[in-house]
mmCIF file of C-alpha atoms and ligand atoms in Angstrom:
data_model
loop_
_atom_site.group_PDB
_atom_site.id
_atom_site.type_symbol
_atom_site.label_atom_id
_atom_site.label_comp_id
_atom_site.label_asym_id
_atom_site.label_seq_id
_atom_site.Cartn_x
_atom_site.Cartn_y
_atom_site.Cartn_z
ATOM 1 C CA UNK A 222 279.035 53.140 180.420
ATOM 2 C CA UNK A 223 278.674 52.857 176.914
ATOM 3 C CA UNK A 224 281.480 49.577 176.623
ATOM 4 C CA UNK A 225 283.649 51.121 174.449
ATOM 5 C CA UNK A 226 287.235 50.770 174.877
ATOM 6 C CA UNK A 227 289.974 52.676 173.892
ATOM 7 C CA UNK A 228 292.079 49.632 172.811
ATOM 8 C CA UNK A 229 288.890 48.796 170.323
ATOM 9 C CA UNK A 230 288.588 52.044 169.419
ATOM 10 C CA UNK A 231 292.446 52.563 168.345
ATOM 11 C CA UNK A 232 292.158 48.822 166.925
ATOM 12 C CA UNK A 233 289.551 50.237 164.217
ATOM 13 C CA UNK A 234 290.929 53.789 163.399
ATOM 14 C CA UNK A 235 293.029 53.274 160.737
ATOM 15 C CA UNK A 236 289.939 50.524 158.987
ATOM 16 C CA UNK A 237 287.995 53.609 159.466
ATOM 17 C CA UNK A 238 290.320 56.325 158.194
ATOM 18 C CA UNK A 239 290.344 53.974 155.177
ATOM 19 C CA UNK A 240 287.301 53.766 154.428
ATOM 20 C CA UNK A 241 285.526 56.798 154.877
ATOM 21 C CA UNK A 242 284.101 58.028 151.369
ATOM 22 C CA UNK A 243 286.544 60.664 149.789
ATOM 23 C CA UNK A 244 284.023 62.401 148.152
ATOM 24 C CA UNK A 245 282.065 62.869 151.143
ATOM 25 C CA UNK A 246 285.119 64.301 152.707
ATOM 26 C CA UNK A 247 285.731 66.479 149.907
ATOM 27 C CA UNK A 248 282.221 67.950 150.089
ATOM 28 C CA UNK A 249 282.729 68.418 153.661
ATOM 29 C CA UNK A 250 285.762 70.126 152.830
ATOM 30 C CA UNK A 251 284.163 72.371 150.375
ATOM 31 C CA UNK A 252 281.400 73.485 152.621
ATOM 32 C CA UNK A 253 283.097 74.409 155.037
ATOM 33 C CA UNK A 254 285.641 76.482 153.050
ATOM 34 C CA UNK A 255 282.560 78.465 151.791
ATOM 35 C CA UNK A 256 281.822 79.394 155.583
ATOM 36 C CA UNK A 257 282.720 82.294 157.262
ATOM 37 C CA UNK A 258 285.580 82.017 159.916
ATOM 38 C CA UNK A 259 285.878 81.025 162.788
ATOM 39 C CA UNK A 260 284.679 77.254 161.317
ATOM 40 C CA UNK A 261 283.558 75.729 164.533
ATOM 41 C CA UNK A 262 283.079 71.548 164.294
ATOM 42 C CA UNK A 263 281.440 69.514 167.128
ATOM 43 C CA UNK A 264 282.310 66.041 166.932
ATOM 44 C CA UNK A 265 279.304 63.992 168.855
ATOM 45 C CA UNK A 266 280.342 60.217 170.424
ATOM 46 C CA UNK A 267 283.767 61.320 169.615
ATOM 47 C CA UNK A 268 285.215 58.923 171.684
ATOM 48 C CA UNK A 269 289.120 59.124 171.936
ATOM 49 C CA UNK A 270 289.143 61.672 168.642
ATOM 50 C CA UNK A 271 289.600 59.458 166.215
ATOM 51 C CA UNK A 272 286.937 61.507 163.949
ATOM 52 C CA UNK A 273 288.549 64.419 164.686
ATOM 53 C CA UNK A 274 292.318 62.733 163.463
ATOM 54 C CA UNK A 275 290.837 62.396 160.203
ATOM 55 C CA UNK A 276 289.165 65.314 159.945
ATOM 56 C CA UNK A 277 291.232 67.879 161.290
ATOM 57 C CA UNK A 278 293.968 68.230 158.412
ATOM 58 C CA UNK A 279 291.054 68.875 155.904
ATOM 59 C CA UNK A 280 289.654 72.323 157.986
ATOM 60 C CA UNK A 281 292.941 73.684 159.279
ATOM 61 C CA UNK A 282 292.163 76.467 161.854
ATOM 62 C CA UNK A 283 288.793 75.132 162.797
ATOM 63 C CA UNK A 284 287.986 75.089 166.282
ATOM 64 C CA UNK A 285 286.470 71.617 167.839
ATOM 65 C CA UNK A 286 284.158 70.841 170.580
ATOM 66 C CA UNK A 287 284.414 66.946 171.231
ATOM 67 C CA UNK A 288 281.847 65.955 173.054
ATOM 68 C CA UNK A 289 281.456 61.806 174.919
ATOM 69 C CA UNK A 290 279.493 60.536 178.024
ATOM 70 C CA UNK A 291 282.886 58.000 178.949
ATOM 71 C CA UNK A 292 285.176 60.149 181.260
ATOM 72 C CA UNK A 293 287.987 57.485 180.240
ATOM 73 C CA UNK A 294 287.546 57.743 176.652
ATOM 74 C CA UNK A 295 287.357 61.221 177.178
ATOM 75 C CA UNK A 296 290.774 61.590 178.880
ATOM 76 C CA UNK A 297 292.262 59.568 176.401
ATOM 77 C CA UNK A 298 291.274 62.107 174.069
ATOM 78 C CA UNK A 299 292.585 64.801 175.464
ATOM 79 C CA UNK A 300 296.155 62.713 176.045
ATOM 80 C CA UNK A 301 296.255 61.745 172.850
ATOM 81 C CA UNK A 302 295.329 65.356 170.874
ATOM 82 C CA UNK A 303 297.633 66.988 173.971
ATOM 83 C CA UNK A 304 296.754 71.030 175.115
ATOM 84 C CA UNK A 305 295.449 72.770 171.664
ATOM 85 C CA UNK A 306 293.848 75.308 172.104
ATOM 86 C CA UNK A 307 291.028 75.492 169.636
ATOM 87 C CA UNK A 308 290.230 72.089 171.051
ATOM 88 C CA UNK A 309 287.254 72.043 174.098
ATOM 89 C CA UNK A 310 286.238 68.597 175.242
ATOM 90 C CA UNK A 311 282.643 68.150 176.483
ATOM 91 C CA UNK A 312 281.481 65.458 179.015
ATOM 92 C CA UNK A 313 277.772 65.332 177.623
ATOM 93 C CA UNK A 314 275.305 62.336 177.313
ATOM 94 C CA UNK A 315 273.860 63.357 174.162
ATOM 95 C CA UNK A 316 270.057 62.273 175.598
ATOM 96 C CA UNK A 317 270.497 65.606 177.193
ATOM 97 C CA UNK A 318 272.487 67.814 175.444
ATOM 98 C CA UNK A 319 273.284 71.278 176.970
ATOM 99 C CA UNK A 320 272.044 72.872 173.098
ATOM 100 C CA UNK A 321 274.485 75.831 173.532
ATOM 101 C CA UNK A 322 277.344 73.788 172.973
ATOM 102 C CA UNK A 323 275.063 74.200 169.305
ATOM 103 C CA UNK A 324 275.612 77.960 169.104
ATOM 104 C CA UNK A 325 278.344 78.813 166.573
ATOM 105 C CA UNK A 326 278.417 75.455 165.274
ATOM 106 C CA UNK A 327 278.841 74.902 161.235
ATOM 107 C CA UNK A 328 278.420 71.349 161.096
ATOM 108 C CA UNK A 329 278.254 68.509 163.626
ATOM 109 C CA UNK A 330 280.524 65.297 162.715
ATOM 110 C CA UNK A 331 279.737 61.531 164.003
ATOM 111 C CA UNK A 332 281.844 58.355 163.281
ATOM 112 C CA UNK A 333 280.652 54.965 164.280
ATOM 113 C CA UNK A 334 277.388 56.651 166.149
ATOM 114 C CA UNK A 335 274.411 56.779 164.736
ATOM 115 C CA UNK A 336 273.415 53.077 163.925
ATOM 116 C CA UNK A 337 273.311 53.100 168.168
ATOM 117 C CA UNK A 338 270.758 55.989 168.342
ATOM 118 C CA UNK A 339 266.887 55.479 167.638
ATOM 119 C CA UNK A 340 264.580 56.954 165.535
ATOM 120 C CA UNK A 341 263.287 59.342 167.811
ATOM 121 C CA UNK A 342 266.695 60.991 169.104
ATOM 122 C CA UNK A 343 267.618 61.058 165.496
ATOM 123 C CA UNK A 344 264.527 63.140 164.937
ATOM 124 C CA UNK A 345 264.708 65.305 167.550
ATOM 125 C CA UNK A 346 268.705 65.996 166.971
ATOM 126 C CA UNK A 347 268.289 66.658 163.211
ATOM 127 C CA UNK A 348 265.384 68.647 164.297
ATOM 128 C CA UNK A 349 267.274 71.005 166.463
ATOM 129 C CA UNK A 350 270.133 71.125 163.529
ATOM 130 C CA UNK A 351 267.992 72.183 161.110
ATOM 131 C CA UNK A 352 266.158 75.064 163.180
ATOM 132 C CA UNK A 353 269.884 76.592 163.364
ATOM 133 C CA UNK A 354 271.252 75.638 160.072
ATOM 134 C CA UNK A 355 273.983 73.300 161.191
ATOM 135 C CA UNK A 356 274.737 70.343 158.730
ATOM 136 C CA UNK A 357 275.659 66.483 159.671
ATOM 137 C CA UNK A 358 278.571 64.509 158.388
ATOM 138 C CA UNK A 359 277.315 61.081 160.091
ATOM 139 C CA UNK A 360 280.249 58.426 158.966
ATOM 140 C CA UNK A 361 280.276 54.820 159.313
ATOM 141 C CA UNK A 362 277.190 53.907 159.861
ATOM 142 C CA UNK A 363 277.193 49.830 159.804
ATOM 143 C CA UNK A 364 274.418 49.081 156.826
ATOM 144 C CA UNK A 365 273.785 45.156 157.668
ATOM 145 C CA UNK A 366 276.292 43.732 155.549
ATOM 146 C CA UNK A 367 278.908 41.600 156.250
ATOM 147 C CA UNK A 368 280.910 39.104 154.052
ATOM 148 C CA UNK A 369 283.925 37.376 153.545
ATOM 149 C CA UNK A 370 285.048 36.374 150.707
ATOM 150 C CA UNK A 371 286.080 32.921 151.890
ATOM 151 C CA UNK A 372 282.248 31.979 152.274
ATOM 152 C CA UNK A 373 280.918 29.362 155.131
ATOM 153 C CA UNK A 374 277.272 27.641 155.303
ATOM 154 C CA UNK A 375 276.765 29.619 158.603
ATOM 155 C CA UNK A 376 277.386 33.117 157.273
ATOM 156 C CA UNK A 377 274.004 34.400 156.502
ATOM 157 C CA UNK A 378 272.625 33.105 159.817
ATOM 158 C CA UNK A 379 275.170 35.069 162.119
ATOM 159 C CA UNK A 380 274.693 37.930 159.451
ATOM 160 C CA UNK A 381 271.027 38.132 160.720
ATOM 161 C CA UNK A 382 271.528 36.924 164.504
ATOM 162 C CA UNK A 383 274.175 40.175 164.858
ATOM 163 C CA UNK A 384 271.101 42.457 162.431
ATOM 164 C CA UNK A 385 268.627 41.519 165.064
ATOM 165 C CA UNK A 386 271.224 42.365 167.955
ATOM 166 C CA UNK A 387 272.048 46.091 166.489
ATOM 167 C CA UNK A 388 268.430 46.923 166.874
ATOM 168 C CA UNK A 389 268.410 46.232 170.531
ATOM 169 C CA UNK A 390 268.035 49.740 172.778
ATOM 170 C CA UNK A 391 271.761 50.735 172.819
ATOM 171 C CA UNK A 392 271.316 53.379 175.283
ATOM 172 C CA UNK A 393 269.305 55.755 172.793
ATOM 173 C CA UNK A 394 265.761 53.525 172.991
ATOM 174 C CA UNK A 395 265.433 50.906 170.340
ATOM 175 C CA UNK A 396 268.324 51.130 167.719
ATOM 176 C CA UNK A 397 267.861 52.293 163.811
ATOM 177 C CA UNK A 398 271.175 49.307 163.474
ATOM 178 C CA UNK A 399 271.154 48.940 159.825
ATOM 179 C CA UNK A 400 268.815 51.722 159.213
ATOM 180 C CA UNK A 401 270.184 54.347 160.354
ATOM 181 C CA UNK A 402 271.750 55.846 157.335
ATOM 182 C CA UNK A 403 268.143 55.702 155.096
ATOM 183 C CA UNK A 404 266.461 56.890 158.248
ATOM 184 C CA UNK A 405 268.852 60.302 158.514
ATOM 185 C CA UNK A 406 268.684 60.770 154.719
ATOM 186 C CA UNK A 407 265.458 60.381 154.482
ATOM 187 C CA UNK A 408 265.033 62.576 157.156
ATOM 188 C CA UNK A 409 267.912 65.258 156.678
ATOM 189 C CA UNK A 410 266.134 65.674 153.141
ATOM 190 C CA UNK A 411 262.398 66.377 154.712
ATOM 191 C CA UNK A 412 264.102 68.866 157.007
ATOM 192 C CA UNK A 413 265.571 70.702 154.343
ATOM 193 C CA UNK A 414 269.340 69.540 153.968
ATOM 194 C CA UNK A 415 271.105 68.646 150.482
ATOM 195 C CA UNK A 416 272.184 64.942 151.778
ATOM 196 C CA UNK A 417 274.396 63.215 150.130
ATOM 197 C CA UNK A 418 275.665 59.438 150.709
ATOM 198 C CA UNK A 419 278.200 56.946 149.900
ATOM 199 C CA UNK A 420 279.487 53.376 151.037
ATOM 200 C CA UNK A 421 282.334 52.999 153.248
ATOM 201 C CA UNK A 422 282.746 49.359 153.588
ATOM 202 C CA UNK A 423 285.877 47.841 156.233
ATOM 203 C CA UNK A 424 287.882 45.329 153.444
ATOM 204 C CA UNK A 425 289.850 43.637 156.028
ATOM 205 C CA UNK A 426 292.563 41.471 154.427
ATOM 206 C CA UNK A 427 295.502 39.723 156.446
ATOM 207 C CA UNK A 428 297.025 43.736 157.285
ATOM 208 C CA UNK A 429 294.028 43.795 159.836
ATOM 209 C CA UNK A 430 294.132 40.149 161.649
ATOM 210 C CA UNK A 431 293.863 41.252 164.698
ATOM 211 C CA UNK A 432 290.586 44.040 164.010
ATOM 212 C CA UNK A 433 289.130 40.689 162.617
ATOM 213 C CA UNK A 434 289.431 38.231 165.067
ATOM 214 C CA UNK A 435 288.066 41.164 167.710
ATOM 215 C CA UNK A 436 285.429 41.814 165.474
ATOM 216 C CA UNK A 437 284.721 38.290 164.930
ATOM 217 C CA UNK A 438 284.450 37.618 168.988
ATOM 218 C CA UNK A 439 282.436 40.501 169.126
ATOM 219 C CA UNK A 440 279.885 38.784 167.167
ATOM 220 C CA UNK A 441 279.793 35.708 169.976
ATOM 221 C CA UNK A 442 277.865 38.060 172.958
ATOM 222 C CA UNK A 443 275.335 39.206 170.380
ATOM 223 C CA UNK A 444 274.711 35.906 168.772
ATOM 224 C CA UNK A 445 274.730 34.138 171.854
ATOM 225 C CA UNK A 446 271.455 37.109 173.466
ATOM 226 C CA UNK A 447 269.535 36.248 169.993
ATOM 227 C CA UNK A 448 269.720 32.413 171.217
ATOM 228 C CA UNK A 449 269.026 30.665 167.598
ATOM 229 C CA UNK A 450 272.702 29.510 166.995
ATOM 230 C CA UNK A 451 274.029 26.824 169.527
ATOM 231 C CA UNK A 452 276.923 28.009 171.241
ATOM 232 C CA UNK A 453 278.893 24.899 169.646
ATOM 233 C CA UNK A 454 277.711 25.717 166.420
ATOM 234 C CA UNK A 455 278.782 29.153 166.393
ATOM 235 C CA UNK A 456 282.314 28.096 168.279
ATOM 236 C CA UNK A 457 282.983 25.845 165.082
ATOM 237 C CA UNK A 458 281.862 28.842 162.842
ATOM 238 C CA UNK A 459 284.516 31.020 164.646
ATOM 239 C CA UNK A 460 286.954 28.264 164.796
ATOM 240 C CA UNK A 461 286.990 28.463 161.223
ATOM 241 C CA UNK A 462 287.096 32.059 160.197
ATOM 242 C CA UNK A 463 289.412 32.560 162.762
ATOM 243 C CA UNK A 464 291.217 30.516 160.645
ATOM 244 C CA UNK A 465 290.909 32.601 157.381
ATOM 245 C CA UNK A 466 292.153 35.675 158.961
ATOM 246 C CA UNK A 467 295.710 35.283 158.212
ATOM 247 C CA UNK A 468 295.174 33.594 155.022
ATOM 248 C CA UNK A 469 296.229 35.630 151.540
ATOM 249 C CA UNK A 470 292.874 36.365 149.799
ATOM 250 C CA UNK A 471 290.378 35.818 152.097
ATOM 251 C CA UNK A 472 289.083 39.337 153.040
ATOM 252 C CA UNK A 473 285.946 40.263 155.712
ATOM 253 C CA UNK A 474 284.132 43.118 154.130
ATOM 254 C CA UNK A 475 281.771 44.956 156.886
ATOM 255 C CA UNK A 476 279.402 47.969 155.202
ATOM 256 C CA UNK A 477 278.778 50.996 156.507
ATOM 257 C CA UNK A 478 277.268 53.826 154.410
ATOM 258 C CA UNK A 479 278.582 57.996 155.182
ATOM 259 C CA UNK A 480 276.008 60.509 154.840
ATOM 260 C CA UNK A 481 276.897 64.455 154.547
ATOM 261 C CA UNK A 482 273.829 66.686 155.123
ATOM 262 C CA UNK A 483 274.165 70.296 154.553
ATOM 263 C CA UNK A 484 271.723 73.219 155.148
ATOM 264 C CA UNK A 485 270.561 75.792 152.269
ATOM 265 C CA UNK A 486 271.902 79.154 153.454
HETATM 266 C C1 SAM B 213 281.525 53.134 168.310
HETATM 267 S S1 SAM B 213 282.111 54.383 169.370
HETATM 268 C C2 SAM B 213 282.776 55.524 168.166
HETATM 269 C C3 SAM B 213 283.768 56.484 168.752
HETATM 270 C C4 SAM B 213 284.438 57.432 167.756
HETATM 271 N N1 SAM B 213 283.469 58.272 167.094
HETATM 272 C C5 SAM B 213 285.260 56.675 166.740
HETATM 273 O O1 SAM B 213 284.880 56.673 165.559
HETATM 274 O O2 SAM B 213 286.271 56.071 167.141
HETATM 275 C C6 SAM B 213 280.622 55.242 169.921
HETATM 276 C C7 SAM B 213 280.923 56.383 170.855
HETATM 277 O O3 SAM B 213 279.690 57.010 171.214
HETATM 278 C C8 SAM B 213 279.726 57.318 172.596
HETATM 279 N N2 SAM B 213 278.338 57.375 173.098
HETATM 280 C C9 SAM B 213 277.427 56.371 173.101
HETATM 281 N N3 SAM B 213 276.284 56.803 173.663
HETATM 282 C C10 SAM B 213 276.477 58.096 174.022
HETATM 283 C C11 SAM B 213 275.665 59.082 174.666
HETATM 284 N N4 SAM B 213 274.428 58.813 175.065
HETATM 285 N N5 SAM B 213 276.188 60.323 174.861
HETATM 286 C C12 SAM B 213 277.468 60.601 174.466
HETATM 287 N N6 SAM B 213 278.278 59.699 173.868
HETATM 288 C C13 SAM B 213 277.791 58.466 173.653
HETATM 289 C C14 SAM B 213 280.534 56.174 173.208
HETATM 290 O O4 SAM B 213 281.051 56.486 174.484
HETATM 291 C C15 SAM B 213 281.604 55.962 172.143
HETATM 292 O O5 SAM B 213 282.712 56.812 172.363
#
């Protein structure tokens, strides 16, 4: 179980949607207009679809595999995107992928994935993508930055508490957290790929409250495992931004960083 829920996931879709680079997407777009039909996309961790929502309008005609290990986020998938027919949802643990779901494939997507995965599945999956000449849009991949721009003396220590947290083993082996997007780059480029990347920071003003203050809870599990902020000191620290979140002006900026990949043909 990968605790995910669809609530959080539907909570953070249109922060996302914002903020995924547009000249990423209109490389993606490009490159994929240059390939020959059918286009076929598989969306990885695609949890209820929210990747392929955004993406979808950009390649009409494409056809999708969306593949998840959570049956439940899964299903809600499928409810939400209804009976289409160039549309296949995959139950798959991505640890061990069946690799012809890879056959056909022009480029696989991600959203919110790969700052969970290690080093070495990242290696091994960009390995297998290169050997067949499918390219990687990875999006929204947190980059270790968080601020707000109503600042409080505690910031940079929760900053690094939840850093330390992202690297734990997230069901991949030990995370890449905030380096995941230099460690695909750097590796998408060695394997052969054109990579490109660009920031797409969360700017969450008073429109997103309540993605906030869930965000903002979120941080309490995490900072609570790392064990160097006292529970009452981090309460107070909540207490206040909690606070800011409906305040005019004060806005909680999260980084993430998109990379598109692409293979020479
Ligand atoms: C942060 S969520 C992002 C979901 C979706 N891409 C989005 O942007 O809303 C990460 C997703 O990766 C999935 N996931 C995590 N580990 C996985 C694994 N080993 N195999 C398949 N899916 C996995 C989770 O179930 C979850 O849906």
């Amino acid at each position: 179980m990968s605790g995910f829920d669809k609530d959080w996931l539907k909570l953070r879709e249109p922060a996302d949607r914002g903020a995924r680079s547009v000249s990423l997407l209109d490389t993606f777009t490009q490159y994929l207009s240059l390939r020959p039909q059918p286009r076929t996309i598989m969306d990885i961790g695609c949890g209820t679809g929210s990747t392929y929502r955004s993406l979808s309008p950009l390649v009409p005609g494409a056809t999708w595999k969306l593949l998840d290990y959570e049956v439940a986020l899964l299903d809600e998938a499928q409810r939400q995107i209804g009976a289409v027919e160039s549309v296949e949802f995959h139950r798959q643990d991505l640890n061990h992928l069946d690799e012809t779901l890879l056959d056909g494939v022009d480029i696989v997507t991600a959203s919110a994935l790969f700052d969970l995965c290690s080093a070495e599945f990242c290696d091994l999956f960009v390995e297998k993508l290169a050997a067949r000449k499918i390219g990687l849009y990875a999006a929204l991949n947190y980059d270790g930055k968080m601020e707000w721009t109503v600042p409080h003396p505690l910031d940079g220590q929760i900053v690094e508490d939840f850093n330390q947290h992202q690297r734990f083993d997230k069901g991949f082996g030990p995370a890449l957290g905030p380096d995941a997007s230099d460690h695909l780059s750097t590796l998408c480029r060695a394997s052969g790929f054109s990579v490109k990347s660009a920031e797409s920071p969360w700017r969450l003003g008073t429109d997103m409250a309540q993605l906030q203050t869930d965000f903002l809870e979120g941080l309490q599990r995490p900072v609570h495992e790392i064990g160097n902020t006292d529970d009452d000191v981090f309460k107070e620290w909540l207490d206040f931004r909690r606070l800011h979140t409906g305040v005019e002006g004060s806005v909680c900026i999260v980084g993430h960083t998109d990379i598109l990949a692409v293979p020479h043909h």
